[in-house]
JSON list of C-alpha atoms in Angstrom, two decimals:
[
{"chain": "G", "resi": 1, "resn": "MET", "atom": "CA", "xyz": [64.14, 43.94, -48.67]},
{"chain": "G", "resi": 2, "resn": "THR", "atom": "CA", "xyz": [63.92, 41.76, -45.57]},
{"chain": "G", "resi": 3, "resn": "SER", "atom": "CA", "xyz": [61.30, 41.88, -42.88]},
{"chain": "G", "resi": 4, "resn": "PRO", "atom": "CA", "xyz": [62.41, 42.21, -39.23]},
{"chain": "G", "resi": 5, "resn": "MET", "atom": "CA", "xyz": [59.31, 40.21, -38.21]},
{"chain": "G", "resi": 6, "resn": "LEU", "atom": "CA", "xyz": [59.64, 36.50, -37.63]},
{"chain": "G", "resi": 7, "resn": "PRO", "atom": "CA", "xyz": [56.88, 34.04, -38.54]},
{"chain": "G", "resi": 8, "resn": "ILE", "atom": "CA", "xyz": [54.32, 33.32, -35.81]},
{"chain": "G", "resi": 9, "resn": "GLN", "atom": "CA", "xyz": [55.05, 30.17, -33.89]},
{"chain": "G", "resi": 10, "resn": "GLY", "atom": "CA", "xyz": [52.99, 28.40, -31.25]},
{"chain": "G", "resi": 11, "resn": "PRO", "atom": "CA", "xyz": [54.19, 27.88, -27.70]},
{"chain": "G", "resi": 12, "resn": "PRO", "atom": "CA", "xyz": [57.14, 25.47, -27.42]},
{"chain": "G", "resi": 13, "resn": "GLU", "atom": "CA", "xyz": [55.21, 23.06, -25.19]},
{"chain": "G", "resi": 14, "resn": "ALA", "atom": "CA", "xyz": [52.50, 22.61, -27.86]},
{"chain": "G", "resi": 15, "resn": "ALA", "atom": "CA", "xyz": [54.96, 20.94, -30.22]},
{"chain": "G", "resi": 16, "resn": "ALA", "atom": "CA", "xyz": [55.88, 18.38, -27.57]},
{"chain": "G", "resi": 17, "resn": "THR", "atom": "CA", "xyz": [52.26, 17.25, -27.16]},
{"chain": "G", "resi": 18, "resn": "LEU", "atom": "CA", "xyz": [51.59, 16.46, -30.82]},
{"chain": "G", "resi": 19, "resn": "PRO", "atom": "CA", "xyz": [52.28, 12.97, -32.15]},
{"chain": "G", "resi": 20, "resn": "THR", "atom": "CA", "xyz": [55.25, 12.60, -34.46]},
{"chain": "G", "resi": 21, "resn": "PRO", "atom": "CA", "xyz": [54.20, 12.19, -38.12]},
{"chain": "G", "resi": 22, "resn": "PRO", "atom": "CA", "xyz": [54.96, 8.74, -39.54]},
{"chain": "G", "resi": 23, "resn": "THR", "atom": "CA", "xyz": [57.96, 8.16, -41.78]},
{"chain": "G", "resi": 24, "resn": "GLY", "atom": "CA", "xyz": [56.55, 5.06, -43.44]},
{"chain": "G", "resi": 25, "resn": "ASP", "atom": "CA", "xyz": [53.11, 3.82, -44.54]},
{"chain": "G", "resi": 26, "resn": "SER", "atom": "CA", "xyz": [52.93, 1.17, -41.79]},
{"chain": "G", "resi": 27, "resn": "SER", "atom": "CA", "xyz": [52.65, 3.70, -38.97]},
{"chain": "G", "resi": 28, "resn": "SER", "atom": "CA", "xyz": [50.23, 6.13, -40.64]},
{"chain": "G", "resi": 29, "resn": "SER", "atom": "CA", "xyz": [47.14, 4.49, -39.09]},
{"chain": "G", "resi": 30, "resn": "THR", "atom": "CA", "xyz": [48.71, 4.73, -35.62]},
{"chain": "G", "resi": 31, "resn": "PHE", "atom": "CA", "xyz": [49.49, 8.39, -36.25]},
{"chain": "G", "resi": 32, "resn": "ARG", "atom": "CA", "xyz": [45.91, 9.07, -37.39]},
{"chain": "G", "resi": 33, "resn": "SER", "atom": "CA", "xyz": [44.43, 7.34, -34.35]},
{"chain": "G", "resi": 34, "resn": "GLN", "atom": "CA", "xyz": [46.72, 9.27, -31.97]},
{"chain": "G", "resi": 35, "resn": "LEU", "atom": "CA", "xyz": [45.81, 12.52, -33.67]},
{"chain": "G", "resi": 36, "resn": "ALA", "atom": "CA", "xyz": [42.08, 11.72, -33.53]},
{"chain": "G", "resi": 37, "resn": "ALA", "atom": "CA", "xyz": [42.32, 10.87, -29.81]},
{"chain": "G", "resi": 38, "resn": "ARG", "atom": "CA", "xyz": [44.05, 14.16, -29.01]},
{"chain": "G", "resi": 39, "resn": "GLU", "atom": "CA", "xyz": [41.59, 16.11, -31.14]},
{"chain": "G", "resi": 40, "resn": "ALA", "atom": "CA", "xyz": [38.67, 14.50, -29.28]},
{"chain": "G", "resi": 41, "resn": "ALA", "atom": "CA", "xyz": [40.25, 15.46, -25.96]},
{"chain": "G", "resi": 42, "resn": "LEU", "atom": "CA", "xyz": [40.59, 19.08, -27.10]},
{"chain": "G", "resi": 43, "resn": "CYS", "atom": "CA", "xyz": [36.96, 19.19, -28.26]},
{"chain": "G", "resi": 44, "resn": "GLY", "atom": "CA", "xyz": [35.72, 18.22, -24.81]},
{"chain": "G", "resi": 45, "resn": "ASP", "atom": "CA", "xyz": [33.92, 15.08, -25.93]},
{"chain": "G", "resi": 46, "resn": "SER", "atom": "CA", "xyz": [35.16, 13.37, -22.78]},
{"chain": "G", "resi": 47, "resn": "LEU", "atom": "CA", "xyz": [33.69, 15.99, -20.42]},
{"chain": "G", "resi": 48, "resn": "PRO", "atom": "CA", "xyz": [30.59, 15.05, -18.44]},
{"chain": "G", "resi": 49, "resn": "SER", "atom": "CA", "xyz": [27.36, 16.81, -19.35]},
{"chain": "G", "resi": 50, "resn": "ARG", "atom": "CA", "xyz": [27.02, 18.22, -15.82]},
{"chain": "G", "resi": 51, "resn": "PRO", "atom": "CA", "xyz": [29.17, 18.67, -12.72]},
{"chain": "G", "resi": 52, "resn": "PRO", "atom": "CA", "xyz": [29.27, 15.84, -10.18]},
{"chain": "G", "resi": 53, "resn": "GLN", "atom": "CA", "xyz": [26.56, 15.93, -7.51]},
{"chain": "G", "resi": 54, "resn": "ALA", "atom": "CA", "xyz": [29.10, 16.78, -4.79]},
{"chain": "G", "resi": 55, "resn": "VAL", "atom": "CA", "xyz": [30.06, 19.95, -6.67]},
{"chain": "G", "resi": 56, "resn": "LEU", "atom": "CA", "xyz": [26.39, 20.90, -7.13]},
{"chain": "G", "resi": 57, "resn": "ASP", "atom": "CA", "xyz": [25.85, 20.39, -3.38]},
{"chain": "G", "resi": 58, "resn": "GLN", "atom": "CA", "xyz": [28.79, 22.69, -2.59]},
{"chain": "G", "resi": 59, "resn": "ILE", "atom": "CA", "xyz": [27.44, 25.34, -4.96]},
{"chain": "G", "resi": 60, "resn": "GLY", "atom": "CA", "xyz": [24.06, 25.12, -3.21]},
{"chain": "G", "resi": 61, "resn": "ALA", "atom": "CA", "xyz": [25.69, 25.49, 0.21]},
{"chain": "G", "resi": 62, "resn": "ALA", "atom": "CA", "xyz": [27.71, 28.52, -0.97]},
{"chain": "G", "resi": 63, "resn": "ARG", "atom": "CA", "xyz": [24.51, 30.08, -2.31]},
{"chain": "G", "resi": 64, "resn": "GLY", "atom": "CA", "xyz": [22.86, 29.68, 1.10]},
{"chain": "G", "resi": 65, "resn": "ILE", "atom": "CA", "xyz": [25.80, 31.29, 2.89]},
{"chain": "G", "resi": 66, "resn": "TYR", "atom": "CA", "xyz": [25.81, 34.14, 0.37]},
{"chain": "G", "resi": 67, "resn": "HIS", "atom": "CA", "xyz": [22.13, 34.82, 1.12]},
{"chain": "G", "resi": 68, "resn": "GLU", "atom": "CA", "xyz": [22.78, 34.70, 4.89]},
{"chain": "G", "resi": 69, "resn": "LEU", "atom": "CA", "xyz": [25.56, 37.28, 4.55]},
{"chain": "G", "resi": 70, "resn": "ARG", "atom": "CA", "xyz": [23.32, 39.51, 2.42]},
{"chain": "G", "resi": 71, "resn": "ALA", "atom": "CA", "xyz": [20.48, 39.21, 4.94]},
{"chain": "G", "resi": 72, "resn": "ASP", "atom": "CA", "xyz": [22.89, 40.42, 7.63]},
{"chain": "G", "resi": 73, "resn": "GLY", "atom": "CA", "xyz": [23.88, 43.33, 5.38]},
{"chain": "G", "resi": 74, "resn": "HIS", "atom": "CA", "xyz": [27.31, 42.04, 4.43]},
{"chain": "G", "resi": 75, "resn": "GLN", "atom": "CA", "xyz": [29.16, 40.80, 1.40]},
{"chain": "G", "resi": 76, "resn": "LEU", "atom": "CA", "xyz": [32.66, 39.49, 0.73]},
{"chain": "G", "resi": 77, "resn": "HIS", "atom": "CA", "xyz": [34.66, 41.28, -1.94]},
{"chain": "G", "resi": 78, "resn": "PHE", "atom": "CA", "xyz": [37.74, 39.57, -3.40]},
{"chain": "G", "resi": 79, "resn": "SER", "atom": "CA", "xyz": [40.44, 41.40, -5.34]},
{"chain": "G", "resi": 80, "resn": "THR", "atom": "CA", "xyz": [44.12, 41.04, -6.18]},
{"chain": "G", "resi": 81, "resn": "ASP", "atom": "CA", "xyz": [46.77, 43.60, -5.40]},
{"chain": "G", "resi": 82, "resn": "ARG", "atom": "CA", "xyz": [48.41, 44.45, -8.72]},
{"chain": "G", "resi": 83, "resn": "ARG", "atom": "CA", "xyz": [51.85, 45.02, -7.23]},
{"chain": "G", "resi": 84, "resn": "SER", "atom": "CA", "xyz": [52.16, 42.06, -4.89]},
{"chain": "G", "resi": 85, "resn": "GLY", "atom": "CA", "xyz": [49.70, 39.64, -6.52]},
{"chain": "G", "resi": 86, "resn": "ARG", "atom": "CA", "xyz": [48.23, 38.91, -3.07]},
{"chain": "G", "resi": 87, "resn": "ALA", "atom": "CA", "xyz": [44.53, 38.40, -2.59]},
{"chain": "G", "resi": 88, "resn": "THR", "atom": "CA", "xyz": [42.62, 41.02, -0.63]},
{"chain": "G", "resi": 89, "resn": "VAL", "atom": "CA", "xyz": [39.32, 40.12, 0.99]},
{"chain": "G", "resi": 90, "resn": "GLU", "atom": "CA", "xyz": [37.05, 42.85, 2.29]},
{"chain": "G", "resi": 91, "resn": "VAL", "atom": "CA", "xyz": [33.81, 42.63, 4.23]},
{"chain": "G", "resi": 92, "resn": "LYS", "atom": "CA", "xyz": [31.49, 45.34, 2.89]},
{"chain": "G", "resi": 93, "resn": "ASP", "atom": "CA", "xyz": [28.12, 46.63, 4.02]},
{"chain": "G", "resi": 94, "resn": "ARG", "atom": "CA", "xyz": [25.02, 47.09, 1.81]},
{"chain": "G", "resi": 95, "resn": "ASP", "atom": "CA", "xyz": [26.33, 50.43, 0.56]},
{"chain": "G", "resi": 96, "resn": "GLY", "atom": "CA", "xyz": [29.69, 48.96, -0.46]},
{"chain": "G", "resi": 97, "resn": "LYS", "atom": "CA", "xyz": [31.55, 50.59, 2.41]},
{"chain": "G", "resi": 98, "resn": "ILE", "atom": "CA", "xyz": [34.43, 48.50, 3.75]},
{"chain": "G", "resi": 99, "resn": "VAL", "atom": "CA", "xyz": [33.61, 47.22, 7.22]},
{"chain": "G", "resi": 100, "resn": "ARG", "atom": "CA", "xyz": [36.96, 45.47, 7.58]},
{"chain": "G", "resi": 101, "resn": "THR", "atom": "CA", "xyz": [39.60, 43.54, 5.70]},
{"chain": "G", "resi": 102, "resn": "VAL", "atom": "CA", "xyz": [40.02, 39.86, 6.52]},
{"chain": "G", "resi": 103, "resn": "SER", "atom": "CA", "xyz": [42.67, 37.28, 5.72]},
{"chain": "G", "resi": 104, "resn": "ALA", "atom": "CA", "xyz": [42.03, 34.68, 3.04]},
{"chain": "G", "resi": 105, "resn": "GLU", "atom": "CA", "xyz": [41.77, 32.09, 5.83]},
{"chain": "G", "resi": 106, "resn": "GLU", "atom": "CA", "xyz": [39.08, 34.11, 7.63]},
{"chain": "G", "resi": 107, "resn": "ALA", "atom": "CA", "xyz": [37.23, 34.60, 4.33]},
{"chain": "G", "resi": 108, "resn": "MET", "atom": "CA", "xyz": [37.17, 30.84, 3.76]},
{"chain": "G", "resi": 109, "resn": "ASP", "atom": "CA", "xyz": [35.84, 30.33, 7.29]},
{"chain": "G", "resi": 110, "resn": "ILE", "atom": "CA", "xyz": [33.08, 32.87, 6.59]},
{"chain": "G", "resi": 111, "resn": "ALA", "atom": "CA", "xyz": [32.38, 31.25, 3.24]},
{"chain": "G", "resi": 112, "resn": "VAL", "atom": "CA", "xyz": [31.69, 27.91, 4.91]},
{"chain": "G", "resi": 113, "resn": "GLY", "atom": "CA", "xyz": [29.35, 29.41, 7.49]},
{"chain": "G", "resi": 114, "resn": "LYS", "atom": "CA", "xyz": [31.36, 30.87, 10.36]},
{"chain": "G", "resi": 115, "resn": "PRO", "atom": "CA", "xyz": [29.52, 33.99, 11.56]},
{"chain": "G", "resi": 116, "resn": "LEU", "atom": "CA", "xyz": [31.14, 37.41, 11.31]},
{"chain": "G", "resi": 117, "resn": "GLU", "atom": "CA", "xyz": [32.39, 38.73, 14.66]}
]
């Protein structure tokens, strides 16, 4: 009896990123060091312990703008249309009622502090 199921294989691009195993003893240390370097990169050992200060500053600014919108009784709601894949951005009131729909460009302007009209 044969099974119609094929063995599980990883994505084709994954095979291209792995080092080629050595064919002789002389290159086995090179192979091991390449493998160790790639494993360390996957484990995140090279990632900083915290985001850069510029990113933290931007997060703080976005938090302030969020609180300003809430104080004015508004919030931005982002969603994606399932059919078209396009982003939809709605301005809602405190009760969640849609006040109006804005373009992504207008939403970014609001997000960086432009007042609602």
